[in-house]
Short mmCIF file of N, CA, C and O in Angstrom, two decimals:
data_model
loop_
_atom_site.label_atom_id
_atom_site.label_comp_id
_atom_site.label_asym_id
_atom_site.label_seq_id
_atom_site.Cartn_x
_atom_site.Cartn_y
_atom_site.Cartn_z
N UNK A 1 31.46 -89.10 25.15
CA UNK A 1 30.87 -89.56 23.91
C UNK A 1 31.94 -90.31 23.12
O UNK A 1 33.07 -89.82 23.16
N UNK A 2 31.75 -91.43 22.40
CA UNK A 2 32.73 -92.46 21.61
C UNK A 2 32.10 -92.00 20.02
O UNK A 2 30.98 -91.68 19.61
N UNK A 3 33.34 -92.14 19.46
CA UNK A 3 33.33 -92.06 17.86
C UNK A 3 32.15 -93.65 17.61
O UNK A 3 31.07 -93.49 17.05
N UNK A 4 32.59 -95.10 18.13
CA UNK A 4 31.97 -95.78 18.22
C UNK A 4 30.51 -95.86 17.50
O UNK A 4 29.60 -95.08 17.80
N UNK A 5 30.41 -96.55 16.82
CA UNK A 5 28.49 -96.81 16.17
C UNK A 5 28.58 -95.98 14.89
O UNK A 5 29.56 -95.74 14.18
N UNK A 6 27.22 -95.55 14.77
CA UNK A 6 26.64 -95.42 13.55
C UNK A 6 26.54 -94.12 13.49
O UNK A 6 26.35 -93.76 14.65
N UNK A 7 26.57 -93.16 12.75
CA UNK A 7 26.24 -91.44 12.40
C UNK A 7 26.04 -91.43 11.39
O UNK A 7 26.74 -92.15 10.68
N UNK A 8 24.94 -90.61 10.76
CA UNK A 8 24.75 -89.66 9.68
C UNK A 8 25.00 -88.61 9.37
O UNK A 8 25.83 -88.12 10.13
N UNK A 9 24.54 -87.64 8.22
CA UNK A 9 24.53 -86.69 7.86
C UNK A 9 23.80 -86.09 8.71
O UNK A 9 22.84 -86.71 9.16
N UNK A 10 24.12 -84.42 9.26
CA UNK A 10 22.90 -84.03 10.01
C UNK A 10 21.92 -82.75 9.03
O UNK A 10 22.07 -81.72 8.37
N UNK A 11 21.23 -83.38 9.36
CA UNK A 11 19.88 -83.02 8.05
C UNK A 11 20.02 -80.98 8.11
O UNK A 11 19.57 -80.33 7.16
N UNK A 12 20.55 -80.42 9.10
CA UNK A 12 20.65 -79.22 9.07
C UNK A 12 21.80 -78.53 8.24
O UNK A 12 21.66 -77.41 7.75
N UNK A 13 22.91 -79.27 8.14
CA UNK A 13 24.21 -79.22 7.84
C UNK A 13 24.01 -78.96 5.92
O UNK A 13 24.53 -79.93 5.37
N UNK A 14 23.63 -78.30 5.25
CA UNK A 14 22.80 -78.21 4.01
C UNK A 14 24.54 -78.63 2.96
O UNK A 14 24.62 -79.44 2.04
N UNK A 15 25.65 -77.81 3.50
CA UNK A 15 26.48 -77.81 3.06
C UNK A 15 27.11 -79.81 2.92
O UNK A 15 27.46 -80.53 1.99
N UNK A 16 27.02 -79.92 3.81
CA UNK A 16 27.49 -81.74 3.64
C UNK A 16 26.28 -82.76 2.81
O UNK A 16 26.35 -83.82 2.19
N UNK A 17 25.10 -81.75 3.17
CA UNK A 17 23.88 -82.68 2.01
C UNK A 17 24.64 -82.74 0.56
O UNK A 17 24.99 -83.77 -0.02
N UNK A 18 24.85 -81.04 -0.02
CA UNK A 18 24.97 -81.15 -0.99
C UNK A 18 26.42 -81.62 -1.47
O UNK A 18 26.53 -81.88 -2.66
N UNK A 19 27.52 -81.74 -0.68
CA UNK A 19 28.66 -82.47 -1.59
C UNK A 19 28.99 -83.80 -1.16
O UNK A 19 29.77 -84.66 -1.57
N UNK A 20 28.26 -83.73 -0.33
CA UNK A 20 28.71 -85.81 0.41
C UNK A 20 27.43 -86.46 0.20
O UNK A 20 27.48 -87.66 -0.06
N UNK A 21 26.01 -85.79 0.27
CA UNK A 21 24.81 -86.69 -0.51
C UNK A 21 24.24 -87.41 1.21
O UNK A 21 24.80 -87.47 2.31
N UNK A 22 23.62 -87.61 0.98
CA UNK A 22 23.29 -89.27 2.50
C UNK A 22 23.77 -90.22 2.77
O UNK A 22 23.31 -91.30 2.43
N UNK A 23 25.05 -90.05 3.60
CA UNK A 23 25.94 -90.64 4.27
C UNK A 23 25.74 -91.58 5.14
O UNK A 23 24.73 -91.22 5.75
N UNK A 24 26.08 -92.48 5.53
CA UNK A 24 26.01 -92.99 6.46
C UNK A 24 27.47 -93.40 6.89
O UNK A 24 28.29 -93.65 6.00
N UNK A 25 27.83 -93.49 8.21
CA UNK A 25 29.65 -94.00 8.47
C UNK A 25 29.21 -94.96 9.75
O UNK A 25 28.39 -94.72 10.64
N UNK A 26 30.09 -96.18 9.53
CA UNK A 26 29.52 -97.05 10.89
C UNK A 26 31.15 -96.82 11.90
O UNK A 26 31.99 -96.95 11.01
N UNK A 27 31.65 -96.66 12.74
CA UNK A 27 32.97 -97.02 13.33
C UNK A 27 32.68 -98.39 14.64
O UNK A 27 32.16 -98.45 15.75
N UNK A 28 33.34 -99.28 13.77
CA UNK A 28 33.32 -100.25 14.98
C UNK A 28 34.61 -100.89 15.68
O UNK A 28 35.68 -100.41 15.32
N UNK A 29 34.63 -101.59 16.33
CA UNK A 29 35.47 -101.41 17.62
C UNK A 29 36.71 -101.94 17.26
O UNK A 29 37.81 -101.72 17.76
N UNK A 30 36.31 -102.84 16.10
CA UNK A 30 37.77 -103.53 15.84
C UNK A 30 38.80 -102.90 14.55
O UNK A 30 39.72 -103.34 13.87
N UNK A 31 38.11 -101.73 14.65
CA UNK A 31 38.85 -100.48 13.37
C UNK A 31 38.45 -100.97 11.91
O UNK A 31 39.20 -100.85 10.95
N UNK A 32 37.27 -101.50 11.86
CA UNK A 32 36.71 -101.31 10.50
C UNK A 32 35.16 -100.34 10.39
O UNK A 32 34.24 -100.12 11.19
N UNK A 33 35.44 -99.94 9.05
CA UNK A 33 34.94 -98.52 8.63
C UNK A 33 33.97 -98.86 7.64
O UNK A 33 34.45 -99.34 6.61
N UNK A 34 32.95 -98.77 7.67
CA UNK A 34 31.83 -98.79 6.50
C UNK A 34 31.64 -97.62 6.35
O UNK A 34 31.41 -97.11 7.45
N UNK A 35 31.61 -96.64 5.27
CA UNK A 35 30.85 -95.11 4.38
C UNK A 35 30.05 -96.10 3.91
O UNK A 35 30.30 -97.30 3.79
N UNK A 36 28.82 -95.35 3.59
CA UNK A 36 27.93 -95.99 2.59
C UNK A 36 26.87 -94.54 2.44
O UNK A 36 26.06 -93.99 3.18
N UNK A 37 27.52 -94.24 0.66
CA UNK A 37 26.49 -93.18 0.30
C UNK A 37 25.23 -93.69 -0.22
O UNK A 37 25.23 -94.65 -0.99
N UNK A 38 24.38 -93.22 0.07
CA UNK A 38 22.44 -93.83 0.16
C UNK A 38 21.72 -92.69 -0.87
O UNK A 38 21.47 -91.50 -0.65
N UNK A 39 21.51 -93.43 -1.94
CA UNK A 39 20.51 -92.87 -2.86
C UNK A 39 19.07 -93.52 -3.20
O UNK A 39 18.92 -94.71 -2.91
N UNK A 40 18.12 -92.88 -3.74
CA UNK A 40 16.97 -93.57 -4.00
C UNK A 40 17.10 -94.67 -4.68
O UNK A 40 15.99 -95.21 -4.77
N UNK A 41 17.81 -95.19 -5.15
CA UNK A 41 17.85 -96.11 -6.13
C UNK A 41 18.73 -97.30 -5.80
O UNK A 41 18.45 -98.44 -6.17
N UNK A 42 19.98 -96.93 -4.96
CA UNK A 42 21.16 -97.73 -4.66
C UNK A 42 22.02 -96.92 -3.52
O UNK A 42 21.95 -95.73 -3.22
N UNK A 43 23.10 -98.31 -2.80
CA UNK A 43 23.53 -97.60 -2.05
C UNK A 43 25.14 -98.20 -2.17
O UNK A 43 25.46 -99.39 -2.16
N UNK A 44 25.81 -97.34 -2.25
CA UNK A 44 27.41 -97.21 -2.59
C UNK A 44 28.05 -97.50 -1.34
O UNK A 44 27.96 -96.61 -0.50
N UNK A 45 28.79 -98.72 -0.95
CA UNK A 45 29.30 -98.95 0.33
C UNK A 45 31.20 -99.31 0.09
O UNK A 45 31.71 -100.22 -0.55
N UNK A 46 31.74 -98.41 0.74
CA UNK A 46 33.08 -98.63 0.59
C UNK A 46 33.58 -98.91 2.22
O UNK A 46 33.38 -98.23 3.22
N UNK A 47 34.40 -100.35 2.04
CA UNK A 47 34.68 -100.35 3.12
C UNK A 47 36.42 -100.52 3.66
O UNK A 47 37.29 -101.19 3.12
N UNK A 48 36.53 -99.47 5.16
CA UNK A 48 37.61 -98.89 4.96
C UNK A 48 38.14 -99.81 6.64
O UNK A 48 37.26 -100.47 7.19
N UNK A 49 39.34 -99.77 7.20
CA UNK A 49 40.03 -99.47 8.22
C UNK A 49 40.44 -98.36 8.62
O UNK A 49 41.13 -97.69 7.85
N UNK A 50 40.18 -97.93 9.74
CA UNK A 50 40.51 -96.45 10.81
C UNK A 50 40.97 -96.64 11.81
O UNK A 50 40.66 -97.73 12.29
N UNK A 51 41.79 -95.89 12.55
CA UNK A 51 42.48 -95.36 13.93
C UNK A 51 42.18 -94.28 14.37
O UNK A 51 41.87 -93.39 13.59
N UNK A 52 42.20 -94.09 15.58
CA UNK A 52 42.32 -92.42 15.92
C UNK A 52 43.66 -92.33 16.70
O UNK A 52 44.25 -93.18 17.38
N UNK A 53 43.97 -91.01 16.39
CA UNK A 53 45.09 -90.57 16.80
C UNK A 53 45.03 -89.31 17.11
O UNK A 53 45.10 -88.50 16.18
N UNK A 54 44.84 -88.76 18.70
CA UNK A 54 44.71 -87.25 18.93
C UNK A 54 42.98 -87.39 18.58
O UNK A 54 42.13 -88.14 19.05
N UNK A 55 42.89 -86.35 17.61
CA UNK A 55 42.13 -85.37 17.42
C UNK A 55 41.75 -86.07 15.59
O UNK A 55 40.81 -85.52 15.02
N UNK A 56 42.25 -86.83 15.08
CA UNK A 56 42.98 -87.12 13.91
C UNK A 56 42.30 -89.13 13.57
O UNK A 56 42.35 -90.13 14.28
N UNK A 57 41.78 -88.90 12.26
CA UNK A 57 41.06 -90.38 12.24
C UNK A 57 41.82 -90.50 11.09
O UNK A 57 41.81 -89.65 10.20
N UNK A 58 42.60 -91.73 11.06
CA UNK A 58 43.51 -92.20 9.81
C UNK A 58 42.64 -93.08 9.32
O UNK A 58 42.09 -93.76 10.19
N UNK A 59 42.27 -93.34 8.04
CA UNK A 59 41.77 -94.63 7.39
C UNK A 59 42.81 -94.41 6.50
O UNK A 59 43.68 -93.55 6.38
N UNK A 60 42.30 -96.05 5.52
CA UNK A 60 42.82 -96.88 4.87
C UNK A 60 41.72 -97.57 4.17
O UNK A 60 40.96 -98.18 4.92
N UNK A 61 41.41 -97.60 2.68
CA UNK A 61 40.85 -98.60 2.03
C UNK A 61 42.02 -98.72 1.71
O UNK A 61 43.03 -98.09 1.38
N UNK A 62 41.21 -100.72 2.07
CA UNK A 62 41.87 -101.65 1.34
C UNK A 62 42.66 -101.99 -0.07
O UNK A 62 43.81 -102.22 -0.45
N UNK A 63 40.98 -101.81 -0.75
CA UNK A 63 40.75 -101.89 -2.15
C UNK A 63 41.78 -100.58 -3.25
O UNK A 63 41.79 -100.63 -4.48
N UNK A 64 42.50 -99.59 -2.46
CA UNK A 64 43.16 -98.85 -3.12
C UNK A 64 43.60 -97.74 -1.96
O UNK A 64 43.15 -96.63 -1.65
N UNK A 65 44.72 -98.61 -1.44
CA UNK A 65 45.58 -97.93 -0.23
C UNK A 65 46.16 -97.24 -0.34
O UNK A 65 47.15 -97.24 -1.07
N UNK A 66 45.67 -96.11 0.54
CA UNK A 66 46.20 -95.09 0.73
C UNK A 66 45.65 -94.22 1.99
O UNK A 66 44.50 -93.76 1.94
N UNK A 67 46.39 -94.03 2.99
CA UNK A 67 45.96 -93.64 3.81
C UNK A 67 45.88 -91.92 4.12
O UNK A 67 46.73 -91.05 3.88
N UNK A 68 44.61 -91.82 4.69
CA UNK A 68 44.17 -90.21 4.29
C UNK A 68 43.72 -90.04 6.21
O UNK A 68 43.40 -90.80 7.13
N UNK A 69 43.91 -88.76 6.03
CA UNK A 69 43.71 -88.21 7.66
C UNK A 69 42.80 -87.13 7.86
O UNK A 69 42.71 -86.16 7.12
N UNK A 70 42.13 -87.33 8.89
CA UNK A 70 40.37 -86.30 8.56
C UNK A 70 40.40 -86.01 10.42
O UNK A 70 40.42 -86.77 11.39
N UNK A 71 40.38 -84.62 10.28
CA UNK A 71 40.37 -84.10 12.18
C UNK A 71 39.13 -84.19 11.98
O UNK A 71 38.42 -84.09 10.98
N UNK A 72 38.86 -84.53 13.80
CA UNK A 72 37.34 -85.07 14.10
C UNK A 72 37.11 -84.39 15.49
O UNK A 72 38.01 -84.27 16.32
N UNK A 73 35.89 -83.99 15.68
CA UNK A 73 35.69 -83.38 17.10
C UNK A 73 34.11 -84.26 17.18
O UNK A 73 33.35 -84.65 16.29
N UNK A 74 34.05 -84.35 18.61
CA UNK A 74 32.40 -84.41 19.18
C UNK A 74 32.41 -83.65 19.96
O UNK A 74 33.36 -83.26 20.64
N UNK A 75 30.53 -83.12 19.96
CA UNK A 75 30.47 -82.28 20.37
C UNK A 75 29.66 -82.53 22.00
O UNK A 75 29.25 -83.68 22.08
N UNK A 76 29.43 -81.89 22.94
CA UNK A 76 28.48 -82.30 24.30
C UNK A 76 27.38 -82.49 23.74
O UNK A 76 26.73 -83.27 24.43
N UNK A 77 26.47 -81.97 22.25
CA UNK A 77 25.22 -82.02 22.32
C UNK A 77 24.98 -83.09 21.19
O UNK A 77 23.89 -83.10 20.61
N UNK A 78 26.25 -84.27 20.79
CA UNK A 78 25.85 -85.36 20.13
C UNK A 78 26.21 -85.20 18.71
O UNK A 78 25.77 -86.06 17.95
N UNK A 79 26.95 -84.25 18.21
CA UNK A 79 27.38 -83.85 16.82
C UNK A 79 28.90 -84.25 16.44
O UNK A 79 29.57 -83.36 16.97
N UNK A 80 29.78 -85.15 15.79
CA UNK A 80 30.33 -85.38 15.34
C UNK A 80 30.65 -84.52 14.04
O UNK A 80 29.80 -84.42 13.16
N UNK A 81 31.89 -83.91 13.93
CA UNK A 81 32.84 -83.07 13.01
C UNK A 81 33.51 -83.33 12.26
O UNK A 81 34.66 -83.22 12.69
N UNK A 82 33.49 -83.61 11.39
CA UNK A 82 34.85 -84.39 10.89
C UNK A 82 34.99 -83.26 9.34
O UNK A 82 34.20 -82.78 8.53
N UNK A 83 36.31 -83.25 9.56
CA UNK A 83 37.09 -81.79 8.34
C UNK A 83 37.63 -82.68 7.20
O UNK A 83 38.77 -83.13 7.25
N UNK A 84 36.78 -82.92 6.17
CA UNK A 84 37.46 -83.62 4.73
C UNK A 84 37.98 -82.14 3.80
O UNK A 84 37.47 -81.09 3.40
N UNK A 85 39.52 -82.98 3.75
CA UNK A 85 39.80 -81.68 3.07
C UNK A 85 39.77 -80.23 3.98
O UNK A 85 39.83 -79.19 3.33
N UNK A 86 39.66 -80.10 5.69
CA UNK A 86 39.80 -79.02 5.87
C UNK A 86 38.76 -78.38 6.14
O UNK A 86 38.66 -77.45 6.95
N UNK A 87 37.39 -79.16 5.00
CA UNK A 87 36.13 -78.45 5.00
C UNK A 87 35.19 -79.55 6.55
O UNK A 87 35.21 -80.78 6.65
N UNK A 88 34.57 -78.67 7.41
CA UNK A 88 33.87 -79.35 8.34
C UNK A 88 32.53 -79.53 7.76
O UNK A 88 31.89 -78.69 7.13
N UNK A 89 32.13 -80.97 8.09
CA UNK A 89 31.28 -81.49 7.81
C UNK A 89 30.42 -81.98 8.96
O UNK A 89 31.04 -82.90 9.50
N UNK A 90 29.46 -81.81 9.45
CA UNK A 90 28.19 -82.51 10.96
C UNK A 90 27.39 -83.63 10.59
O UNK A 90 26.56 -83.70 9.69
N UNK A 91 27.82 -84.67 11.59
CA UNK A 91 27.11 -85.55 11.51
C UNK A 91 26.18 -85.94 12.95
O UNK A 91 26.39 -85.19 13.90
N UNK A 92 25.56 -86.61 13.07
CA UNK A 92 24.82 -87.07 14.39
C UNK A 92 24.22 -88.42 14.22
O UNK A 92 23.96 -88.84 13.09
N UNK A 93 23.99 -89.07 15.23
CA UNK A 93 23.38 -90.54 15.74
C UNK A 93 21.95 -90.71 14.53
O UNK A 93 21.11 -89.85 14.26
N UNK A 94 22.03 -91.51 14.22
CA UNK A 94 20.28 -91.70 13.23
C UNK A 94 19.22 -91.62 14.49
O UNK A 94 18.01 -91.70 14.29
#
């Protein structure tokens, strides 16, 4: 399985609903990073540069650099992990 493409929030994960909201993260091939939090009304898109390293996804926004490091696992059954802050968060394919 590749970090590669598009993931969401996974709608079971109640804990990442309520402090990250409806996420969306794109990873594409040439190490740029779209988040884009999705509300009824509007949608908040920050866009970042990433690497992986190990186990370990470094980004970088541009717009106010500083580079931050978030451990990431996938899982066999299509679930993407990623620990902000330590705290694990599940995402999966839309």
């Amino acid at each position: 399985m590749s970090l590669l493409g598009t993931w969401v929030v996974d709608k079971t994960d109640t804990r990442a609903l309520t402090e990250l909201g409806d996420v969306l993260i794109e990873f594409q091939e040439d190490g740029r990073l779209t988040y884009t939090v999705r509300t009824e009304t509007k949608k908040q898109i920050i866009l970042m540069r990433y690497k992986v390293e190990g186990d370990t996804i470094i980004t970088d926004q541009p717009s106010a650099p500083r580079e931050e490091r978030t451990g990431y696992s996938l899982s066999r059954d299509g679930i993407l992990t990623l620990a902000f802050g330590g705290t694990p968060f599940r995402f999966r394919r839309p």
